Coordinates of C-alpha atoms in Angstrom, one line a residue:
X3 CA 27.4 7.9 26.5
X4 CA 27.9 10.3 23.8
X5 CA 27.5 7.9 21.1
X6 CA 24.1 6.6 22.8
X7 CA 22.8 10.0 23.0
X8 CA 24.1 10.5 19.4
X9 CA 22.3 7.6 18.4
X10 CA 18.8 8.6 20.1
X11 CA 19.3 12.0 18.8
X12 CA 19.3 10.6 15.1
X13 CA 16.8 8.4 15.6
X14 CA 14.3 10.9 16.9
X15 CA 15.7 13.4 14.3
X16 CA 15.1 10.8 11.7
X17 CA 11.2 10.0 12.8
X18 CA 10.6 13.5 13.1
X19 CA 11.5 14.5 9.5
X20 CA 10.1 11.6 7.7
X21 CA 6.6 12.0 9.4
X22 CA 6.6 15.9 8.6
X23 CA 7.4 14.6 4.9
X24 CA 4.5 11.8 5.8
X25 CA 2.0 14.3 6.4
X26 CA 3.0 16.3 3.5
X27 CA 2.4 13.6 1.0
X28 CA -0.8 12.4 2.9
X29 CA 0.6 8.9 3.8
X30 CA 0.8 7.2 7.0
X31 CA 3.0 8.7 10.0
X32 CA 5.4 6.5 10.8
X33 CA 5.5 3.8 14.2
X34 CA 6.4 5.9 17.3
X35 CA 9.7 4.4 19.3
X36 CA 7.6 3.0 21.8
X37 CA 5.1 1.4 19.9
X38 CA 7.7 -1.5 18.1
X39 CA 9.0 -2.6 21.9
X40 CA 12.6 -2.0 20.4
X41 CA 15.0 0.9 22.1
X42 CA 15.6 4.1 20.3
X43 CA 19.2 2.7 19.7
X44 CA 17.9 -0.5 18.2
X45 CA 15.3 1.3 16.2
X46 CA 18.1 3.5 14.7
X47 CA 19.9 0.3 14.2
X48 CA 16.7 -1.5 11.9
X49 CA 16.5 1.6 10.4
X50 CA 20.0 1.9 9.1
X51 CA 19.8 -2.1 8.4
X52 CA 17.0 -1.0 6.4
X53 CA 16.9 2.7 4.9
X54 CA 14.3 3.8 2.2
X55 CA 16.5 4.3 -1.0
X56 CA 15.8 4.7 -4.7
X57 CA 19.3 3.1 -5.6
X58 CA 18.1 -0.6 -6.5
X59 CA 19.0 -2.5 -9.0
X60 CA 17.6 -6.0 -10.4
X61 CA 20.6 -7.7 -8.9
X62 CA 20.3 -6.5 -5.4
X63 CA 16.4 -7.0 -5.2
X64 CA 17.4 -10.7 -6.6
X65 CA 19.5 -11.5 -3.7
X66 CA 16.7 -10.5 -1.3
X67 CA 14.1 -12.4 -3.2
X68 CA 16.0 -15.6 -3.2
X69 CA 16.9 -16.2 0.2
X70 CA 15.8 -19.0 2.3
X71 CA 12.2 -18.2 2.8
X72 CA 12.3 -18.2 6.5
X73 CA 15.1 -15.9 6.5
X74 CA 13.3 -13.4 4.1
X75 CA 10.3 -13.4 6.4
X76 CA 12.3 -12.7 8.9
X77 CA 13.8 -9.6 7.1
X78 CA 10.4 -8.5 6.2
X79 CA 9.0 -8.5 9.7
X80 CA 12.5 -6.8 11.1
X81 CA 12.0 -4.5 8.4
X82 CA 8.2 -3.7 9.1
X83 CA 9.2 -3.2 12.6
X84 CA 11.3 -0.3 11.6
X85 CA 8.4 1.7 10.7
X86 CA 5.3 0.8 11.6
X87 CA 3.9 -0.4 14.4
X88 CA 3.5 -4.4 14.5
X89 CA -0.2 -5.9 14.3
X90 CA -1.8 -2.5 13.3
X91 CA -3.1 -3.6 9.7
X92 CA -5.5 -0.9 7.7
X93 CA -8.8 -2.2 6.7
X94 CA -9.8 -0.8 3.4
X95 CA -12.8 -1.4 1.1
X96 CA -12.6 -1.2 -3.0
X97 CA -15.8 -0.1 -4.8
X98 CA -16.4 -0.5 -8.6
X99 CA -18.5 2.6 -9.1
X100 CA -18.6 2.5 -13.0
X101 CA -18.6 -1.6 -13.8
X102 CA -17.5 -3.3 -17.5
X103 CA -17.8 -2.1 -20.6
X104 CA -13.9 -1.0 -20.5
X105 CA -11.8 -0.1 -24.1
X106 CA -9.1 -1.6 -22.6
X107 CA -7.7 -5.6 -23.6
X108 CA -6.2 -6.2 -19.8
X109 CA -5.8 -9.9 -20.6
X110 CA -6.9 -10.7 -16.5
X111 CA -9.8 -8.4 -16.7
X112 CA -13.8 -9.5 -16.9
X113 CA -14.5 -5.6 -17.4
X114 CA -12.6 -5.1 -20.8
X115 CA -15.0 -4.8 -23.1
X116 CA -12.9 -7.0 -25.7
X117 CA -13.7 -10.7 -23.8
X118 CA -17.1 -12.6 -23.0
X119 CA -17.6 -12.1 -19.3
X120 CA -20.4 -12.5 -17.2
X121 CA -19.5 -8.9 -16.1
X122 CA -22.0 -6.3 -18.2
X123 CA -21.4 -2.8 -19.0
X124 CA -22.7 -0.5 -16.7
X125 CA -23.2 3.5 -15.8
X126 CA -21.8 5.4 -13.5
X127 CA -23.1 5.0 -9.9
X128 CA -25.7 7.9 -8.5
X129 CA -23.6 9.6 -5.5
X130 CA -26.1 8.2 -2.7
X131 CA -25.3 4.2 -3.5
X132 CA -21.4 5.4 -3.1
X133 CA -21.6 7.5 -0.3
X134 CA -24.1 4.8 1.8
X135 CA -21.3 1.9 0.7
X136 CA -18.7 4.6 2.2
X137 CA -20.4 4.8 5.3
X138 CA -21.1 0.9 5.6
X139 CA -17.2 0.5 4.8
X140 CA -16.5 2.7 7.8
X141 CA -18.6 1.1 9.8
X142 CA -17.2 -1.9 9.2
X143 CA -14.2 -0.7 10.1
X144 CA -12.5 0.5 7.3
X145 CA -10.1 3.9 6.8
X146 CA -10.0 4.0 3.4
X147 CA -12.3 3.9 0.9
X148 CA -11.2 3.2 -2.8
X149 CA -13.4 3.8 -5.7
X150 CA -12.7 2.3 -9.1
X151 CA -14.3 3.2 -12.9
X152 CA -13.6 0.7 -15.6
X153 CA -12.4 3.5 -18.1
X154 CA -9.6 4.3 -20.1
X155 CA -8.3 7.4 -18.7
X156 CA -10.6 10.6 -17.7
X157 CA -10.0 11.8 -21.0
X158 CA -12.4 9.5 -22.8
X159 CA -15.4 10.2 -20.7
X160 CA -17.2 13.6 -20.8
X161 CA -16.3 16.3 -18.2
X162 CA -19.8 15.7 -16.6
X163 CA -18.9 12.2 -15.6
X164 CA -15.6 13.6 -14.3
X165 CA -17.4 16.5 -12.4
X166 CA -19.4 13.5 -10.5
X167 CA -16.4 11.4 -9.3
X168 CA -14.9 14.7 -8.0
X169 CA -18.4 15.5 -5.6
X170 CA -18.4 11.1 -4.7
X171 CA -14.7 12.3 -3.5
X172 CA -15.4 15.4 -1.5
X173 CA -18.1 13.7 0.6
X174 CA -16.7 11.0 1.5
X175 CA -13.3 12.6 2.2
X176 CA -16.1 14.4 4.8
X177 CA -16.7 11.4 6.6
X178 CA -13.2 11.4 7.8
X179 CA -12.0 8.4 5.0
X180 CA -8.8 8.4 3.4
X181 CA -10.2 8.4 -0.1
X182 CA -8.4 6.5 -3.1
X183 CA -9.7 6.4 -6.8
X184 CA -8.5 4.9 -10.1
X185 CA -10.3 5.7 -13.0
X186 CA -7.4 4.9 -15.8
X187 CA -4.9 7.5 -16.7
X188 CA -4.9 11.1 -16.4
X189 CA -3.1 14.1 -16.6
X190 CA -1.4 16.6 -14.3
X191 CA -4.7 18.9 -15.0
X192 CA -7.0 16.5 -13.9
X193 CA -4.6 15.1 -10.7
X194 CA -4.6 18.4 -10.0
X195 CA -8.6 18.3 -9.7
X196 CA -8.9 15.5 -7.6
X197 CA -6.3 16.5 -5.1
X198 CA -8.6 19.7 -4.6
X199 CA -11.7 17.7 -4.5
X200 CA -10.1 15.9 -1.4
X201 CA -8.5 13.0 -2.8
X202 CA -5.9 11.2 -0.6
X203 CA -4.3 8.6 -3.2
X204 CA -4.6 7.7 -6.8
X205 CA -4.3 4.1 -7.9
X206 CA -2.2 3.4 -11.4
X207 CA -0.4 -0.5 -10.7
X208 CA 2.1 -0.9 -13.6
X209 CA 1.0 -4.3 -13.4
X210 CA 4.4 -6.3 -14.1
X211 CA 7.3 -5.5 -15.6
X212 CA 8.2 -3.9 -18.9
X213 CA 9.6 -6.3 -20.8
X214 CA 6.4 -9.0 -20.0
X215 CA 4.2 -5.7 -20.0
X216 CA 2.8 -6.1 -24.1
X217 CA 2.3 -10.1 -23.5
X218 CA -0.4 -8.8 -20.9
X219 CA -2.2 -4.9 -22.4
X220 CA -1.6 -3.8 -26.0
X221 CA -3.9 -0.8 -25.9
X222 CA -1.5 1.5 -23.5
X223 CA 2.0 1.4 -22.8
X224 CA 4.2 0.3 -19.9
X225 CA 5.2 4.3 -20.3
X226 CA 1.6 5.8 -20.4
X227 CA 1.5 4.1 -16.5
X228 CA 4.3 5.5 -15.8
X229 CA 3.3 9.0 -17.4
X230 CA 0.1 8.9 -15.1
X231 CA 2.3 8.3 -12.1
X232 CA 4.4 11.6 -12.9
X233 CA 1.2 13.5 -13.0
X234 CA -0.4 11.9 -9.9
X235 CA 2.6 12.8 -8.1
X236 CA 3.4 16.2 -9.6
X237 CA -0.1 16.9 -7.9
X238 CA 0.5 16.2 -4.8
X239 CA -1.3 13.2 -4.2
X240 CA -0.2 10.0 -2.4
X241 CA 0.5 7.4 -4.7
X242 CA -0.6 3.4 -5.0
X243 CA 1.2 1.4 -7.2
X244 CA 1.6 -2.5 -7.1
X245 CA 1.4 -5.3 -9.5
X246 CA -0.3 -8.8 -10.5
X247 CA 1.5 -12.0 -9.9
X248 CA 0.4 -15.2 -11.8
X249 CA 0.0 -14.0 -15.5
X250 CA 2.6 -16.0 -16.4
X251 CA 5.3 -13.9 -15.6
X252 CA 9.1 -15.3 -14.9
X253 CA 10.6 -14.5 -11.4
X254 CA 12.9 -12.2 -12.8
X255 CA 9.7 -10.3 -14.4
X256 CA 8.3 -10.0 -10.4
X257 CA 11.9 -8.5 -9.5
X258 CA 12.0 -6.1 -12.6
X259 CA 8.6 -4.8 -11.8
X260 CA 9.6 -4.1 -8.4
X261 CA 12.9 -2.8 -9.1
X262 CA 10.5 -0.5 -11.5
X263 CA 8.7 0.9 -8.3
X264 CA 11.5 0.8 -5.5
X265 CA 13.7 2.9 -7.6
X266 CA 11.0 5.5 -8.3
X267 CA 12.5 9.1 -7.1
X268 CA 10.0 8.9 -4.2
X269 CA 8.3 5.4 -3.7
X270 CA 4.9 5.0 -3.6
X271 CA 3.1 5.3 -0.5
X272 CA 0.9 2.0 -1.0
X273 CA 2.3 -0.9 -2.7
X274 CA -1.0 -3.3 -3.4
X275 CA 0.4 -6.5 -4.4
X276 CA -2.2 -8.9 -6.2
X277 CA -2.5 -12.5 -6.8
X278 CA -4.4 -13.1 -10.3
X279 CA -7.4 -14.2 -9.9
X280 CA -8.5 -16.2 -13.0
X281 CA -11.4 -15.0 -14.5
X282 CA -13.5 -16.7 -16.6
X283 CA -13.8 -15.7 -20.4
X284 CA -10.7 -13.7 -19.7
X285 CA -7.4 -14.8 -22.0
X286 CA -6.0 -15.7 -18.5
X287 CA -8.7 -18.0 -17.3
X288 CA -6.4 -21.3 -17.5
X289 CA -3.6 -19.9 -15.8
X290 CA -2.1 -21.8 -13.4
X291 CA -2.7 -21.5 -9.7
X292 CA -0.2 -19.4 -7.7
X293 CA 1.3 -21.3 -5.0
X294 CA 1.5 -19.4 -1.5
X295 CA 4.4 -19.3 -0.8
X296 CA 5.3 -16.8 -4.3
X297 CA 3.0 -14.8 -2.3
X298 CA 4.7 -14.1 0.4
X299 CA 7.8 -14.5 -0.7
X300 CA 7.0 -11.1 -2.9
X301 CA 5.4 -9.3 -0.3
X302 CA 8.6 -10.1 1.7
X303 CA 10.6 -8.3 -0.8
X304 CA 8.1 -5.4 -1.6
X305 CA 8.8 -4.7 2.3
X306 CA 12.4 -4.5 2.9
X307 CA 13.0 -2.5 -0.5
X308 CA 10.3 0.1 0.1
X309 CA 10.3 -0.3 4.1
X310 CA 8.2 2.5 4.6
X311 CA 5.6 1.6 2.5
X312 CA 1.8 0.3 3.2
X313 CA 2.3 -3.5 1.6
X314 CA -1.4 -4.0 0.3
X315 CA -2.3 -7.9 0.5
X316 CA -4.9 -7.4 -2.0
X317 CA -7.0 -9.7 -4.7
X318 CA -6.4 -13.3 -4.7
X319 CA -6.7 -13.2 -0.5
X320 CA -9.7 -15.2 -0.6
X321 CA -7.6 -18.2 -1.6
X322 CA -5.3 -18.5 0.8
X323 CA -5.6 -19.8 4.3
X324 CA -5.5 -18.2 7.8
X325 CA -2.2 -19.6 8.1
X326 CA -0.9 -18.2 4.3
X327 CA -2.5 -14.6 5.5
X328 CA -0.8 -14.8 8.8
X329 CA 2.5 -15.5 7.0
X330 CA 2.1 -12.4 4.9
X331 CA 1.2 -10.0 7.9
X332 CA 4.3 -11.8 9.2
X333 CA 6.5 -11.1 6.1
X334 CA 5.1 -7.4 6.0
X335 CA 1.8 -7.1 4.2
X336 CA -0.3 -4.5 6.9
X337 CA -3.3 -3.1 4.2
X338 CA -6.3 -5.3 3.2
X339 CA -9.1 -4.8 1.6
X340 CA -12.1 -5.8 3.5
X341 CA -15.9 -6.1 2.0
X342 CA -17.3 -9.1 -0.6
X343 CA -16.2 -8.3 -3.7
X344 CA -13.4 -6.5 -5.1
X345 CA -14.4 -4.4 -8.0
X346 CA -16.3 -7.7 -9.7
X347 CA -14.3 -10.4 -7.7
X348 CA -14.7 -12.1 -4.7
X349 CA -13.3 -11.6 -2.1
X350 CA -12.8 -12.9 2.3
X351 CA -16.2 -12.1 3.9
X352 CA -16.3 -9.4 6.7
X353 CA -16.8 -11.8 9.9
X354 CA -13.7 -13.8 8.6
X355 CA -11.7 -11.1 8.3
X356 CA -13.1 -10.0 11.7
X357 CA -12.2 -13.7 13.2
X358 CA -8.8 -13.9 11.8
X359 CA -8.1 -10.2 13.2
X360 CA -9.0 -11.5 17.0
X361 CA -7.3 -14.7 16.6
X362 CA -4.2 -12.7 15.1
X363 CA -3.9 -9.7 17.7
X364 CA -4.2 -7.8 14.4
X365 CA -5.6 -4.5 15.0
X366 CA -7.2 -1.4 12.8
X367 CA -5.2 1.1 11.6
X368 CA -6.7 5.1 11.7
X369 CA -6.9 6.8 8.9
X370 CA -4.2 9.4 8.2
X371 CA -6.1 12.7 7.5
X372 CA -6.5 14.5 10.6
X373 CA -3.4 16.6 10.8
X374 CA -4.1 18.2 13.9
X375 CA -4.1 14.8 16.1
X376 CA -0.8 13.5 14.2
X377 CA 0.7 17.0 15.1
X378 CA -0.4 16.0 18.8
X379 CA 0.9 12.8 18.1
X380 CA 4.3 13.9 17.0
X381 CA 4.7 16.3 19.8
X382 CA 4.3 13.3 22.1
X383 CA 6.3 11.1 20.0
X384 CA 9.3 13.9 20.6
X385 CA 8.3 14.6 24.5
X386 CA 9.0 10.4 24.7
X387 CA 11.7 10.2 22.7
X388 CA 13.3 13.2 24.8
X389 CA 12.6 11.0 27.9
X390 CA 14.1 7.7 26.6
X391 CA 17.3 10.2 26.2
X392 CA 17.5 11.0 29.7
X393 CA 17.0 7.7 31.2
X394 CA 19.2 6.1 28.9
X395 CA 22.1 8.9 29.2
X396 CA 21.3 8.6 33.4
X397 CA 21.5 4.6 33.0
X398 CA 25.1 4.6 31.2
X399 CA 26.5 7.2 33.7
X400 CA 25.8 4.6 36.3
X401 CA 27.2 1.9 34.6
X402 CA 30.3 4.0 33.7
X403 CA 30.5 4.6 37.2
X404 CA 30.1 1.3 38.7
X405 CA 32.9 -0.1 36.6
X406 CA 35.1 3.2 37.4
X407 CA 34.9 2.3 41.1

């Protein structure tokens, strides 16, 4: 009985801590006991079988990418269960606010301004387009709204522009959105500004890994990501870092870049991992098609090495099946972005998304600003757990004293 009880105890100790850290950091609370169907002991159990740890190396993530795929889905979705709750996917919606015209030579990207796409430079967006596409997105369904700005880094555009993005953020932060932006690289100074304009999470993916890195972008360096991702953190803000698949990467490139992000001191919050999508005029237009399975196989891996993680199933989801999508919620994928397009490429149409949700069980996830009702939440979160104790301590003394007798 003791070792029950010891067991509940560090289970509910355990939920409790990391969703006050949660909070903190402005990233999703973790799945109450009750809401995964498992026992607090069996919880503890997944939770052990699966901690969040900074410790990886390329060799350990290798054995968990190779295995039998059906057995690594099955890790994924065990690990998943651990802490969140199954079926709750968040619906998010990515808008290009500031299109093309970019100084950058991102070998998969129509907006660099150094390949002839059909994309064309653009300015910045007024604030009323933005904030009317925020409130459509939520509408629609969505708790997080992302906005994206083909530049450099903050740096090479004039404080004005800057000053703009910071009021888009501060209004739609108002409408209750988690609010996500990537506008290149920046510095502690100016994370610093968007955390107090009401940003929730800053996007910098570190795209692959470091060796392939400079066969993909010449014009920054696998360490200038990584720079940005200091500063983003120092800040305060959540962080969402992924990668592309399908450049032409080896396996052992895929495990290296997420051995890059799973052994970050803290991971990031929201893992985005993206199929390339081949765009014409692009350096990468002739690449070869990615086959499902890679897919899931990586977001598989993403999962049980950074467990408590949001696992994005991001661009290239408008190629694959019901069936391929349903294997990657299965395998641990529960973020999506929703709406047409995807910065300037396609993407699943709304009523699909909406059909596959109902024929799924797949659910919307809330957005994870309001601290007052995840205080409320926690507080009953403890009150169950403290229940669960006392039934299950009860339970064992009458088993202990059936058998005695």
């Amino acid at each position: 009985m003791q070792r029950a009880a010891s067991a509940v105890r560090r289970a509910a100790e355990w939920s409790g801590a990391a969703n006050a850290r949660c909070r903190a950091r402005g990233r999703a609370v973790c799945a109450p006991v009750e809401s995964v169907n498992v026992s607090v002991q069996e919880l503890a159990a997944l939770r052990a079988k699966f901690p969040v740890r900074q410790d990886w190396t390329d060799e350990q993530i290798r054995a968990v990418y190779k295995q039998p795929l059906m057995q690594l889905i099955y890790a994924g979705a065990s690990a998943h269960r651990a802490y969140f709750t199954p079926g709750e996917v968040q619906r998010c919606t990515l808008l290009s606010i500031k299109t093309g015209g970019c100084s950058e030579d991102c070998s998969y990207c129509s907006q660099s301004s150094k390949y002839k796409t059909s994309v064309k430079a653009e300015k910045l967006m007024d604030e009323e387009p933005v904030l009317r596409a925020a409130a459509e997105a939520k509408a629609a369904g969505s708790t997080r709204f992302c906005m994206g700005a083909a530049w450099r880094g903050v740096s090479s555009v004039g404080k004005g522009q800057f000053s703009r993005v910071l009021g888009m953020i501060s209004k739609v932060r108002a409408m209750d959105l988690e609010v996500c932006a990537t506008l290149g690289m920046v510095n502690e100074e100016q994370a610093r500004a968007l955390k107090e304009a009401g940003l929730t999470a800053y996007n910098h993916n570190i795209d692959t890994s470091e060796a392939y890195y400079p066969r993909v972008i010449t014009t920054r360096t696998f360490e200038d990501r990584l720079r940005t991702l200091r500063a983003v953190r120092s800040a305060g803000l959540s962080v969402c870092c992924g990668g592309i698949i399908g450049l032409g990467e080896s396996e052992n490139d895929r495990i290296s870049m997420l051995c890059t992000l799973a052994s970050q001191a803290s991971h990031p919050e929201s893992v985005p991992i993206n199929a390339l999508v081949a765009n014409e005029g692009t350096p990468l237009e002739d690449a070869e098609p990615l086959e499902p399975w890679s897919l899931v196989r990586m977001i598989a891996t993403a999962r049980i090495v950074m467990p408590a993680s949001m696992v994005r199933l991001s661009a290239g989801r408008n190629s694959l099946s019901k069936t391929e999508q349903a294997l990657c919620f299965m395998a641990g994928a529960n973020s999506i972005f929703t709406g047409d397009k995807l910065l300037t490429t396609p993407n699943v149409e709304q009523n699909e998304d909406d059909a596959l949700f109902e024929a799924l069980g797949l659910r919307g996830k809330k957005p994870f600003g309001n601290e007052a009702q995840r205080a409320r939440e926690h507080q009953q979160e403890r009150r169950r757990v403290s229940k669960d104790v006392r039934r299950e301590a009860y339970e064992e003394e009458l088993v202990l004293a059936s058998s005695s007798a």
